[in-house]
mmCIF file of C-alpha atoms in Angstrom:
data_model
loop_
_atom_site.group_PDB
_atom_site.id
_atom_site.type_symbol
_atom_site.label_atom_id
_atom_site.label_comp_id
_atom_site.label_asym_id
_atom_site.label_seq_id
_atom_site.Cartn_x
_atom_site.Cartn_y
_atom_site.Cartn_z
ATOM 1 C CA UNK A 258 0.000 0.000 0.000
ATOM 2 C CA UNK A 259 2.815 2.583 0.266
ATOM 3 C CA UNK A 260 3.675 2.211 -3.270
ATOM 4 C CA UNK A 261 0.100 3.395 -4.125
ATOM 5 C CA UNK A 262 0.885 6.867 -6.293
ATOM 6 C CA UNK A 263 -0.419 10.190 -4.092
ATOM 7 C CA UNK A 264 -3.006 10.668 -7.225
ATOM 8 C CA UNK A 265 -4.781 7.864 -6.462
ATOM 9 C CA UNK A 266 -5.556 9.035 -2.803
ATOM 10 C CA UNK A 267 -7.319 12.057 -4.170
ATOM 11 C CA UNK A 268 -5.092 14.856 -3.095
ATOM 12 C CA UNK A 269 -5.603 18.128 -5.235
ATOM 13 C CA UNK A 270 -3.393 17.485 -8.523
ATOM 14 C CA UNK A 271 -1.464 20.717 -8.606
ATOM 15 C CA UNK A 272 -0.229 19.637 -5.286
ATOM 16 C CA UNK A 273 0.251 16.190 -6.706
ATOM 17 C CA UNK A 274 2.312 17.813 -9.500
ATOM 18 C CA UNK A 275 4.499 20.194 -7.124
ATOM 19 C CA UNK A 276 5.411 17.136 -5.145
ATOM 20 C CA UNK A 277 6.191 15.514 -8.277
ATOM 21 C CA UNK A 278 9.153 18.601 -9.276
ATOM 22 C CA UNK A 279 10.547 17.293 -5.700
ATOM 23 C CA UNK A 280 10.658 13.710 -6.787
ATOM 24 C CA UNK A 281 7.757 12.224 -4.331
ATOM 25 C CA UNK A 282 5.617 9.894 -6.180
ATOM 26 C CA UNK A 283 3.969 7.473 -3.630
ATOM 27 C CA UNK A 284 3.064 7.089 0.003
ATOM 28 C CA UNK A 285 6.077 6.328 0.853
ATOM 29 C CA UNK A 286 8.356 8.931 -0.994
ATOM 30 C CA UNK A 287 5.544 11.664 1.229
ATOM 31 C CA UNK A 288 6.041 10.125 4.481
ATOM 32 C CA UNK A 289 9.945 9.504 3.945
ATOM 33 C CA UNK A 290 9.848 13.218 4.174
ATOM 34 C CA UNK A 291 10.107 15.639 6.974
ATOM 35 C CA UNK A 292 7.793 18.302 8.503
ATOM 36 C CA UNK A 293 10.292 20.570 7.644
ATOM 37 C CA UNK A 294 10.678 19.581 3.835
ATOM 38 C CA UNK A 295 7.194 19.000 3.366
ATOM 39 C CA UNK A 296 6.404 22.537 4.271
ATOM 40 C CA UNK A 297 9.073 23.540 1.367
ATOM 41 C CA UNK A 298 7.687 21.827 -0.984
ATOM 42 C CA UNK A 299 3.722 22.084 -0.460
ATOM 43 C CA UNK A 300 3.755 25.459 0.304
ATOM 44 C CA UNK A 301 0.941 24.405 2.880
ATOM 45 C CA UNK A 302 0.526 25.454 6.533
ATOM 46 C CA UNK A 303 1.514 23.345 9.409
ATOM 47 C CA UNK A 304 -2.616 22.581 10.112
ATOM 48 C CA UNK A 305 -3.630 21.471 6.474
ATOM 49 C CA UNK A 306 0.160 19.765 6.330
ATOM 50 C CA UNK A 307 -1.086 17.776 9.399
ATOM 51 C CA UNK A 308 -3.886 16.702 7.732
ATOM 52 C CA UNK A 309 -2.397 15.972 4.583
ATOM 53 C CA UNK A 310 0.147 13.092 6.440
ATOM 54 C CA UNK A 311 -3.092 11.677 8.410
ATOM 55 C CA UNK A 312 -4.377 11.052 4.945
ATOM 56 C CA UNK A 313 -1.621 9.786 3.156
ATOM 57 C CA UNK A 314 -0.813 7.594 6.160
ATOM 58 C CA UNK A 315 -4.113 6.242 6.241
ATOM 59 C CA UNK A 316 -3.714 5.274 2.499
ATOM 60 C CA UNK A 317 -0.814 3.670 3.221
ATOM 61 C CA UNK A 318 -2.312 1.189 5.948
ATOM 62 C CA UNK A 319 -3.375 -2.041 5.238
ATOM 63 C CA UNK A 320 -6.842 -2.141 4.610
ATOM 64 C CA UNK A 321 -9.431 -4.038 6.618
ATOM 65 C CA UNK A 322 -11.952 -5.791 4.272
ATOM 66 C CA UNK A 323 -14.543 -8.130 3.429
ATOM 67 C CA UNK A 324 -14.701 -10.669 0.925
ATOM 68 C CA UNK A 325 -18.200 -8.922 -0.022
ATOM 69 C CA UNK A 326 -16.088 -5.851 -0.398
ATOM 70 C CA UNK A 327 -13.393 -7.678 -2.643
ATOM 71 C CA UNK A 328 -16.211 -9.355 -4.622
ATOM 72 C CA UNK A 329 -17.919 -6.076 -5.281
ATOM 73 C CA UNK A 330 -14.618 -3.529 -5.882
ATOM 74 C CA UNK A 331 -14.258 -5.802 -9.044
ATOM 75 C CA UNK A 332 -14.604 -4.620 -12.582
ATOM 76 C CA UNK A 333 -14.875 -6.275 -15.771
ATOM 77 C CA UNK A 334 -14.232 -9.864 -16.583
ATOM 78 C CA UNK A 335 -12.940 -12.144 -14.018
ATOM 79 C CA UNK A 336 -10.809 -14.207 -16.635
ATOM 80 C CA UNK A 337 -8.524 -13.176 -19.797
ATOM 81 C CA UNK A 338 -9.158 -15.723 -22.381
ATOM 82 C CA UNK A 339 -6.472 -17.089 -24.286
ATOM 83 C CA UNK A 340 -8.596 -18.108 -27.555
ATOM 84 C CA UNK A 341 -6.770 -21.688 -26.933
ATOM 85 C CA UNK A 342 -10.356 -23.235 -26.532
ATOM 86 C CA UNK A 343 -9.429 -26.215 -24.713
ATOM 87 C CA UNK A 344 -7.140 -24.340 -22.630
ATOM 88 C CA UNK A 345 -9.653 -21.532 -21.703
ATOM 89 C CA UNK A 346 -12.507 -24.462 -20.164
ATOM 90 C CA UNK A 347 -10.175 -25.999 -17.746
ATOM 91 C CA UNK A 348 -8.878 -22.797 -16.721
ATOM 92 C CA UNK A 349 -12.376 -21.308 -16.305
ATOM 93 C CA UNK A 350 -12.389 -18.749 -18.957
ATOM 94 C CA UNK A 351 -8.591 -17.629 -19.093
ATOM 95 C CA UNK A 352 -5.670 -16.408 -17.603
ATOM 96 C CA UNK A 353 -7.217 -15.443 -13.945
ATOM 97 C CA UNK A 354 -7.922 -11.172 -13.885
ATOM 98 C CA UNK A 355 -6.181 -9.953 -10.672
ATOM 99 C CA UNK A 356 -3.496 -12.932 -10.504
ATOM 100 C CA UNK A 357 0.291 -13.237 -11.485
ATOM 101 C CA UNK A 358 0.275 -15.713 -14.432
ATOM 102 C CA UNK A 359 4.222 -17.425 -15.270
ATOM 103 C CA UNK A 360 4.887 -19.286 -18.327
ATOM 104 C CA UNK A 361 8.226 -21.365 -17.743
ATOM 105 C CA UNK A 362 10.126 -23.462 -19.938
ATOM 106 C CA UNK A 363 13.432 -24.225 -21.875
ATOM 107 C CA UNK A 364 14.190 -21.740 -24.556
ATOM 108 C CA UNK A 365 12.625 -22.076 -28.060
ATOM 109 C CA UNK A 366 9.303 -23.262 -26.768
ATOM 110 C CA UNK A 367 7.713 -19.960 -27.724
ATOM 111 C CA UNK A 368 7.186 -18.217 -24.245
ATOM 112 C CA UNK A 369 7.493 -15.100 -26.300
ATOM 113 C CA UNK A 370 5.180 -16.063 -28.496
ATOM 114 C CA UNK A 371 2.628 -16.561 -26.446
ATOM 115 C CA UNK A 372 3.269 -13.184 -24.882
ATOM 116 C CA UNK A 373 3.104 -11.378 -28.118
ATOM 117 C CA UNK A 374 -0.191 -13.338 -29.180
ATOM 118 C CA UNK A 375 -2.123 -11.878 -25.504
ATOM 119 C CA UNK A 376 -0.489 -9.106 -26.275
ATOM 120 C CA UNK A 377 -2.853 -8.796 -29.413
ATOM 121 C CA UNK A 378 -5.649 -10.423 -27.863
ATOM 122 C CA UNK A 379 -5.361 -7.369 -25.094
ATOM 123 C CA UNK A 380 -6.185 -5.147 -27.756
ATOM 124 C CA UNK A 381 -9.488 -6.790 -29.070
ATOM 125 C CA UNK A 382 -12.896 -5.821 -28.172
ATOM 126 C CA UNK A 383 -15.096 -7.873 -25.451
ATOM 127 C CA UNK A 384 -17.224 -9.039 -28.476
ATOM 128 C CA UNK A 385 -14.178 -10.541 -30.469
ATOM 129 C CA UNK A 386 -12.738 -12.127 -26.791
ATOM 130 C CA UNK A 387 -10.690 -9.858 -25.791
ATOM 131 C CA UNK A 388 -10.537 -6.888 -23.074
ATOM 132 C CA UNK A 389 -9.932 -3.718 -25.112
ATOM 133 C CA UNK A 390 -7.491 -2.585 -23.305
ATOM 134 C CA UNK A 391 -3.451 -1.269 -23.339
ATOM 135 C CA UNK A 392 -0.619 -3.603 -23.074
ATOM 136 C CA UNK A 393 2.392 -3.041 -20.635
ATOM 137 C CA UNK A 394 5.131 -5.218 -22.071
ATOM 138 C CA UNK A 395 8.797 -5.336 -20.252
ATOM 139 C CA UNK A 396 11.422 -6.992 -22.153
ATOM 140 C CA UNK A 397 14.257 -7.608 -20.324
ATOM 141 C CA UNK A 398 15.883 -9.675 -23.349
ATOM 142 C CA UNK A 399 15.411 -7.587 -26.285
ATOM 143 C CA UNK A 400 12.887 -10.409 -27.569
ATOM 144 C CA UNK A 401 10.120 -8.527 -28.842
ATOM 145 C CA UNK A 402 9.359 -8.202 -32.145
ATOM 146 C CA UNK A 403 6.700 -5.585 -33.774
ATOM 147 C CA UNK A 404 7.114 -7.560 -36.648
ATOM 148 C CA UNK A 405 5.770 -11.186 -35.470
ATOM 149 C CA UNK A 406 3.254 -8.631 -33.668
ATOM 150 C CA UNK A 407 1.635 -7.700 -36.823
ATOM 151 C CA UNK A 408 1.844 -11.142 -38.116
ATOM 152 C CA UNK A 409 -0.109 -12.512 -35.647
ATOM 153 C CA UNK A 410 -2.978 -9.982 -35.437
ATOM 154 C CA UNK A 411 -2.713 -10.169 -39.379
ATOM 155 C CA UNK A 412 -3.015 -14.083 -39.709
ATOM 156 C CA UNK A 413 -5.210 -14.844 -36.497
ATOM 157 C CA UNK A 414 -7.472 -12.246 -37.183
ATOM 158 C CA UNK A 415 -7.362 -11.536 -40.888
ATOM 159 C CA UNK A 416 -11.095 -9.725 -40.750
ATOM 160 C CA UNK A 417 -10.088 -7.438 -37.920
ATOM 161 C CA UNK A 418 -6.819 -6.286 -38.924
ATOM 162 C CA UNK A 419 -7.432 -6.151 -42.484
ATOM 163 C CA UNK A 420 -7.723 -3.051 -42.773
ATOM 164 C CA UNK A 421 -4.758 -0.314 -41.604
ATOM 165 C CA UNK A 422 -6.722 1.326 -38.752
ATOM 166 C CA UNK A 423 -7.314 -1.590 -36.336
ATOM 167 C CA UNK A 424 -3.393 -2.719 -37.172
ATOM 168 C CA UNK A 425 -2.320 1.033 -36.201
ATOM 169 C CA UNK A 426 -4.440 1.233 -32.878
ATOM 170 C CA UNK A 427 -3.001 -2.244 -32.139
ATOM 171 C CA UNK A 428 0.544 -1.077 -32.513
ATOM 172 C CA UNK A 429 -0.309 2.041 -30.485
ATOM 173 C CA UNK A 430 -1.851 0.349 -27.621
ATOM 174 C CA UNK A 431 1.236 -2.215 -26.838
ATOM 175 C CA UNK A 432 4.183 0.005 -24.819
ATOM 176 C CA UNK A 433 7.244 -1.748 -24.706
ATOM 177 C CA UNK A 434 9.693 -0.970 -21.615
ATOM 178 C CA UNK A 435 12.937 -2.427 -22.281
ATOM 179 C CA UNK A 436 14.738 -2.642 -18.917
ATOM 180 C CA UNK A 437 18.278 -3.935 -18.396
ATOM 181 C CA UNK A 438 19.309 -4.437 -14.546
ATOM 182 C CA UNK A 439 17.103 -5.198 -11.968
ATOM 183 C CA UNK A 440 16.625 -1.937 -10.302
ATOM 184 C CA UNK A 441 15.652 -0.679 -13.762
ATOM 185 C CA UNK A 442 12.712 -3.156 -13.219
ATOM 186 C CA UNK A 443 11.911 -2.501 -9.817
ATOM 187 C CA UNK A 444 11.579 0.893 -10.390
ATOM 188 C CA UNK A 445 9.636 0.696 -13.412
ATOM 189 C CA UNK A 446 7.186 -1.542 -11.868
ATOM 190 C CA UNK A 447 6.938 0.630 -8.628
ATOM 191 C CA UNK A 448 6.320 3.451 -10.937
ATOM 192 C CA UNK A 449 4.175 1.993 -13.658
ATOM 193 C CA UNK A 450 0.915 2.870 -11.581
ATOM 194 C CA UNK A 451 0.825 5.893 -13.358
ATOM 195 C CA UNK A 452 1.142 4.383 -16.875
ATOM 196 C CA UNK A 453 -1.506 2.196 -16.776
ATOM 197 C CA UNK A 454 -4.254 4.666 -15.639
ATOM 198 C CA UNK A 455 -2.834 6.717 -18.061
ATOM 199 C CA UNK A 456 -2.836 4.294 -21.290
ATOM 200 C CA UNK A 457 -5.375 1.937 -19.920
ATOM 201 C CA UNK A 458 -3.323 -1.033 -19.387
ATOM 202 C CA UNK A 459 -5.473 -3.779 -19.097
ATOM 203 C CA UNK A 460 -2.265 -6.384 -18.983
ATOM 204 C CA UNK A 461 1.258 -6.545 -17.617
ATOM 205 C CA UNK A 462 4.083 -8.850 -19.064
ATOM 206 C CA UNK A 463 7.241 -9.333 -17.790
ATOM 207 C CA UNK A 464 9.805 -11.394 -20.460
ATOM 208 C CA UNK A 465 11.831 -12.450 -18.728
ATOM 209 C CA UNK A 466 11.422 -12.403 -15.000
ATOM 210 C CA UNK A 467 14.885 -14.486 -14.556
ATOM 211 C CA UNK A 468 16.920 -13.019 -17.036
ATOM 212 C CA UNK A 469 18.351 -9.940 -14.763
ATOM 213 C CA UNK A 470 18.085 -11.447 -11.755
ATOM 214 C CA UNK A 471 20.228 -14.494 -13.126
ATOM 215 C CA UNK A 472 22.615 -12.386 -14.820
ATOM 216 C CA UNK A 473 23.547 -9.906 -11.557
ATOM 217 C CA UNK A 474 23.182 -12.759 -8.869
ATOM 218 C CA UNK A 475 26.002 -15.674 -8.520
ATOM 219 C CA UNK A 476 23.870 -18.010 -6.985
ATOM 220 C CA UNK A 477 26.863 -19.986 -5.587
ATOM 221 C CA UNK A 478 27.498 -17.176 -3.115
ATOM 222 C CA UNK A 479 25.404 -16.987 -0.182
ATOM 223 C CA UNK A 480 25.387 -13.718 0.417
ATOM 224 C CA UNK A 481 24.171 -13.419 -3.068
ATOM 225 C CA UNK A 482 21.434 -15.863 -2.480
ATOM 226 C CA UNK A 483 19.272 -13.772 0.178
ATOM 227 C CA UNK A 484 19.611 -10.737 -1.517
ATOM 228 C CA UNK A 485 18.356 -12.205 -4.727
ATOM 229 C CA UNK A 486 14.894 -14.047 -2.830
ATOM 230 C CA UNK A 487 15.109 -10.528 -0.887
ATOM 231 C CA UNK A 488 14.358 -8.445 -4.090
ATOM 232 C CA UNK A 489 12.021 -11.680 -6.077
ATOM 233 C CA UNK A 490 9.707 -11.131 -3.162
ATOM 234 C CA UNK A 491 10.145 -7.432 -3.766
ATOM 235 C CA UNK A 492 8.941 -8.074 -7.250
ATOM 236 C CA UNK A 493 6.187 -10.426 -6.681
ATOM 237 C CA UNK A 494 4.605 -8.255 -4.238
ATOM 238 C CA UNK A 495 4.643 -5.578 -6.677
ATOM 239 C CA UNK A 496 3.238 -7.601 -9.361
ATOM 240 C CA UNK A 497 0.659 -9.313 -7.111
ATOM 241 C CA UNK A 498 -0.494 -5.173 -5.695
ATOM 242 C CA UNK A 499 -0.678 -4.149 -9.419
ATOM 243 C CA UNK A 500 -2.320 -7.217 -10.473
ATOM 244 C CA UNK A 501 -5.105 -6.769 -8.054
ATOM 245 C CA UNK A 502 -5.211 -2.959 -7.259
ATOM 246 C CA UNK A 503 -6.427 -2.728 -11.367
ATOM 247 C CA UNK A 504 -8.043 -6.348 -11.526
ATOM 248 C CA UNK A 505 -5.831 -7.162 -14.448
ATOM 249 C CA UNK A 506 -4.053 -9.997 -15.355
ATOM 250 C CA UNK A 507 -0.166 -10.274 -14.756
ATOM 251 C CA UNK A 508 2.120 -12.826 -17.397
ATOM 252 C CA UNK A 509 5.695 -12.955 -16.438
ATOM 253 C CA UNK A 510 7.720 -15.731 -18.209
ATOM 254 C CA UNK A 511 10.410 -17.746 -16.492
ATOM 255 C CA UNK A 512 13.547 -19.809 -17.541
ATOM 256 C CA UNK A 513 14.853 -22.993 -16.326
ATOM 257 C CA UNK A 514 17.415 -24.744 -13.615
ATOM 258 C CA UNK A 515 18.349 -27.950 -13.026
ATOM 259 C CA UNK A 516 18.208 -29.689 -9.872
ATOM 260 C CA UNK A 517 20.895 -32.378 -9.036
ATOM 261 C CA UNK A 518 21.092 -34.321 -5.700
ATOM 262 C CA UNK A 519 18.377 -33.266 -3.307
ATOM 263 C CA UNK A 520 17.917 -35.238 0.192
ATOM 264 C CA UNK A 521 14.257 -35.599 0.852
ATOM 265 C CA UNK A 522 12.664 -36.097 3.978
ATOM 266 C CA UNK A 523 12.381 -39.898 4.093
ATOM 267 C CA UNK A 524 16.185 -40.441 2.920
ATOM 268 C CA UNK A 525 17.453 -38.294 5.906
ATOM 269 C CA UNK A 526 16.930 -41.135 8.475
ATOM 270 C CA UNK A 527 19.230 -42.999 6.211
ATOM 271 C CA UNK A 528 22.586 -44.442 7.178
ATOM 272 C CA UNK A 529 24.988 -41.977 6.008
ATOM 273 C CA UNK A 530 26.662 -44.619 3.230
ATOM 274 C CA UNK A 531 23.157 -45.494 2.483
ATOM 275 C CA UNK A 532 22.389 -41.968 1.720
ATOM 276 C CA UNK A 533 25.859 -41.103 -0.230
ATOM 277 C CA UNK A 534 24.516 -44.350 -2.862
ATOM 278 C CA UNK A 535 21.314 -42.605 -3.177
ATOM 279 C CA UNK A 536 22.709 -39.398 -4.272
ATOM 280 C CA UNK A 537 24.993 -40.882 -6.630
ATOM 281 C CA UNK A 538 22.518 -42.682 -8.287
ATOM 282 C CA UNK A 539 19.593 -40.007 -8.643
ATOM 283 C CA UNK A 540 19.727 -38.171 -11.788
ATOM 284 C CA UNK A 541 18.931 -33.904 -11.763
ATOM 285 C CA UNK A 542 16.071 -33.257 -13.591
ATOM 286 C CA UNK A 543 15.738 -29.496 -15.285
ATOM 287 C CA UNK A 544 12.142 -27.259 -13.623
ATOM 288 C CA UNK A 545 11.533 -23.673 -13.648
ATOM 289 C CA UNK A 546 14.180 -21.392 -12.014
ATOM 290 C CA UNK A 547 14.132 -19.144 -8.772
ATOM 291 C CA UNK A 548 13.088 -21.372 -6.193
ATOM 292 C CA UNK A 549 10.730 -22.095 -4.586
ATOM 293 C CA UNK A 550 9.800 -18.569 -2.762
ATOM 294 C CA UNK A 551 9.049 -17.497 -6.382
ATOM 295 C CA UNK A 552 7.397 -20.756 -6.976
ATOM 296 C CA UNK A 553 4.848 -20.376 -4.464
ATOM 297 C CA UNK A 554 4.105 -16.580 -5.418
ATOM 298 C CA UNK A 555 2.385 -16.965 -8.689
ATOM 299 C CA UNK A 556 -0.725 -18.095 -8.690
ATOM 300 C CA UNK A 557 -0.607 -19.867 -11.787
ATOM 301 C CA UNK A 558 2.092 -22.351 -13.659
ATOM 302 C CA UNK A 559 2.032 -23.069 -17.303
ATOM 303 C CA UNK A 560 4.964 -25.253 -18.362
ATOM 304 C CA UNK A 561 6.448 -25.297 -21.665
ATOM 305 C CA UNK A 562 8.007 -28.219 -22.834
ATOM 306 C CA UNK A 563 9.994 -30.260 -25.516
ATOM 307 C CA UNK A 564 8.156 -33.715 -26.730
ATOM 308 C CA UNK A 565 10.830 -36.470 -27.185
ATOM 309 C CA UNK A 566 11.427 -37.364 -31.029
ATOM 310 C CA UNK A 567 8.691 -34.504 -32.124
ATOM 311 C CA UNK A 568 9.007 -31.012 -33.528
ATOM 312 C CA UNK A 569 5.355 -30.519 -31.291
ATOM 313 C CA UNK A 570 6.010 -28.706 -27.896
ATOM 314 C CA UNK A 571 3.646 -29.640 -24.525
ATOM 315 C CA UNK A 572 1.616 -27.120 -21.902
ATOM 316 C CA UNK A 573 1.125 -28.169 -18.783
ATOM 317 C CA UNK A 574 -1.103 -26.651 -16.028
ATOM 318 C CA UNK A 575 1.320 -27.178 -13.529
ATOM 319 C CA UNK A 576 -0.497 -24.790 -10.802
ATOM 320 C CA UNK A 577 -3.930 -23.379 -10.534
ATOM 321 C CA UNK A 578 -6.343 -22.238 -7.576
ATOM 322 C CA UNK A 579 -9.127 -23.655 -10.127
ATOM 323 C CA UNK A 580 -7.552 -26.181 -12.888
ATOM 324 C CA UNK A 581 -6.863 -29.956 -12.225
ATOM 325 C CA UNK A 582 -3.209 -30.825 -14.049
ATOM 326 C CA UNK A 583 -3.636 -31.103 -17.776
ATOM 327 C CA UNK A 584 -0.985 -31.629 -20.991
ATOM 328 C CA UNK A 585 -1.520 -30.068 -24.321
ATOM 329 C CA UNK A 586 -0.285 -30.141 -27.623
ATOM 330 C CA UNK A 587 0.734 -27.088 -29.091
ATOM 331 C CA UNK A 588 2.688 -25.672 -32.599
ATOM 332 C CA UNK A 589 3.915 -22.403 -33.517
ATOM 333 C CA UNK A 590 2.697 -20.790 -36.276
ATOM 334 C CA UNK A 591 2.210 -17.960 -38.392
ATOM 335 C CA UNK A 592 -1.078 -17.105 -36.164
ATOM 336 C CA UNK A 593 0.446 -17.781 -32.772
ATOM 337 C CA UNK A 594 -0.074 -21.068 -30.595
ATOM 338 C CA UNK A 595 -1.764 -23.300 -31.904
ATOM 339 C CA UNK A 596 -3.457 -26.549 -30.198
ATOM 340 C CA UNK A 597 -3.312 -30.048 -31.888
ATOM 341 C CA UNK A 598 -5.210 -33.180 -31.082
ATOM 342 C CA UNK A 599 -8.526 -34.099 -30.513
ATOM 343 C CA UNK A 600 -11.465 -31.377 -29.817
ATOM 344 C CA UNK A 601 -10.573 -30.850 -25.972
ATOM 345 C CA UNK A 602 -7.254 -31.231 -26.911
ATOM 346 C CA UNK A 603 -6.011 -31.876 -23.024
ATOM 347 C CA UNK A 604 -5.065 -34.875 -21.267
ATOM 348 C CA UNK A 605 -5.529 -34.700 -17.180
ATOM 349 C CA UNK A 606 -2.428 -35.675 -15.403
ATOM 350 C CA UNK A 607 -1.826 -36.818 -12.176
ATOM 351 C CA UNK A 608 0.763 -34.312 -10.061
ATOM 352 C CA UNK A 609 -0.363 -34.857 -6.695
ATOM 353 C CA UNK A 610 3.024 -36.359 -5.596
ATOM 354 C CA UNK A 611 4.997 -33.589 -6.985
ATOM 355 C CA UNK A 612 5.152 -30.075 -5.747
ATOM 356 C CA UNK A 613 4.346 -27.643 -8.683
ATOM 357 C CA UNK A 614 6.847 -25.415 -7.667
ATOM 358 C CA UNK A 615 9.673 -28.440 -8.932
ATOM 359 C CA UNK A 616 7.964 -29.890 -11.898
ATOM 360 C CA UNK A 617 10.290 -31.939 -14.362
ATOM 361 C CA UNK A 618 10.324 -29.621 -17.562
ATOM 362 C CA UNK A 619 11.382 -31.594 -20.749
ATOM 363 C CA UNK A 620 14.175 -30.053 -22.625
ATOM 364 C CA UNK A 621 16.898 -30.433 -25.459
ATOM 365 C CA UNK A 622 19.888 -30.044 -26.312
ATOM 366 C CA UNK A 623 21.559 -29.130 -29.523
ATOM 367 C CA UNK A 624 21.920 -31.999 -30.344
ATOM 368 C CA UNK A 625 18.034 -32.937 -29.457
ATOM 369 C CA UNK A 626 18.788 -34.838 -26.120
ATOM 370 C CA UNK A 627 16.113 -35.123 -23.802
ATOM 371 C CA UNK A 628 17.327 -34.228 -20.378
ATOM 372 C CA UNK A 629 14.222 -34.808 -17.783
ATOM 373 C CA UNK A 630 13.324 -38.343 -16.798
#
């Protein structure tokens, strides 16, 4: 709540903009400040200053609320759909509105791709499926292409964006932050508030979540460690407050790790040469990176896979407050993902055993070697 921006709290907006020239954005930048320096720069007197930090610390608090209140703050459609029929009916109608939404796997298995495709879908009007809305998209790997943009929107929907109009409010409506260290990110997401009531964002993508965070972190130091699942829960706090302040729908993509030699609960009793033959023998199977505090703060998992001996790729519903576990087939084409098989197109799997936050995530190799069990 102390990231929310002082415009939102309805103070006056030529003192928002005065505070502004100082550099205080949020909650927090206001009450960061002094008596003294607050008097500078509102120009107020010490009475209506004193009421000015009552509200703004209010704001800031916590708030205390019902789930009838929750229910009834909402706007617009609960779900995002995906126009991946098959996909959309186990997951209820979409990606979830108000949720953080990853999409992890190996690279090549069209993560972007799917990112620029709801990025079009954003743009489309309730009565063609989509929300009508603006797209925040923050590449962190230089991977987006306006090009495969416009070939999507031109082969998927060949009626709509036939004609030079829709294509150029499409193109207008997608803003693309490119951000290249991680307190570029954090910063742009603590200040993005702004942007989105501004532009009407109506969906948030990060590509890639991992890719700064892996790059500025050595995760064999330890130090290194709890700074780096120090400033992920940073992040996913932001994403989940932005995510349900608006009601929108949050993708973030994710890469992969491999895990080699873990001791689990029941092998711990083990006789210590017991447990040294176990280890050696397991093989490390590859999952989504970040751990497991990241893990457990999305609120939903699709996994992105390689199929052994098959140019086809696999989505999994790995995690989902309302989906059972379910495989699909999927191609990349000209129009985006695409879903092969039969009319459903899913098979239900069974992942009760596993924890979502380490499912096995198929990949290959140059050389087309399939890693995972």
């Amino acid at each position: 709540m102390a990231s929310k921006k002082l415009q939102r709290i309805g103070i006056p907006l030529d003192l928002v903009m005065r505070l502004k020239r100082h550099g205080v954005y949020t909650c927090k930048d206001f009450l960061s400040k002094n008596q003294l320096e607050l008097l500078n720069m509102t120009g107020l007197t010490r009475t209506k200053l004193q009421k000015l930090i009552e509200d703004v610390s209010k704001a800031a608090q916590p708030e205390h609320t019902t789930v009838l209140d929750l229910y009834q703050r909402r706007s617009g459609p609960a779900f995002f759909p995906t126009s991946l029929p098959s996909l959309d009916r186990l997951l209820h109608g979409g990606l979830p509105c108000g949720t953080v939404t990853e999409i992890a796997g190996p690279p090549g298995c069209g993560k972007t791709q799917f990112c620029i495709m709801f990025s079009v879908l954003s743009t489309l009007p309730p009565t063609m499926g989509g929300i009508s809305g603006g797209v925040a998209y923050i590449d962190t790997e230089s991977a987006f292409s306006a090009e495969r943009l416009v070939e999507i929107a031109r082969c998927r929907f060949p009626d709509y964006f036939g004609t030079n109009e829709n294509l150029k409010n499409l193109c207008s409506r997608v803003h693309i932050y490119q951000e290249s260290t991680c307190r570029q990110l954090q910063e742009k997401l603590d200040m993005i508030e702004e942007d989105i009531i501004k532009y009407g964002i109506k969906l948030i993508i990060v590509d890639s979540i991992a890719s700064l965070v892996r790059k500025e972190f050595d995760s064999r130091l330890q130090g290194n460690m709890i700074e780096r699942t120090s400033l992920l829960a940073k992040q996913a706090a932001t994403l989940k407050y932005l995510a349900e302040a608006f009601f929108i729908p949050v993708v973030v993509t994710n890469q992969i790790t491999t895990k080699i030699g873990q001791v689990t609960s029941m092998q711990a009793g083990q006789h210590e040469t017991e447990r040294k033959a176990v280890l050696e023998d397991e093989r490390g199977f590859v999952t989504a990176a970040l751990g497991n505090t990241w893990g457990h703060s999305v609120n939903t998992r699709l996994v992105l896979q390689y199929r052994d001996g098959d140019t086809d790729r696999e989505l999994i519903i790995s995690k989902s407050p309302v989906s059972p576990a379910a495989q699909f087939v999927y191609s990349i084409k000209s129009e985006g993902i695409v879903l092969k098989g039969t009319e459903d197109g899913s098979k239900l799997l069974d992942l009760r055993e596993g924890d979502p936050c380490q499912q096995k995530i198929c990949v290959k190799t140059p050389e087309q070697v399939k890693l995972c069990p």
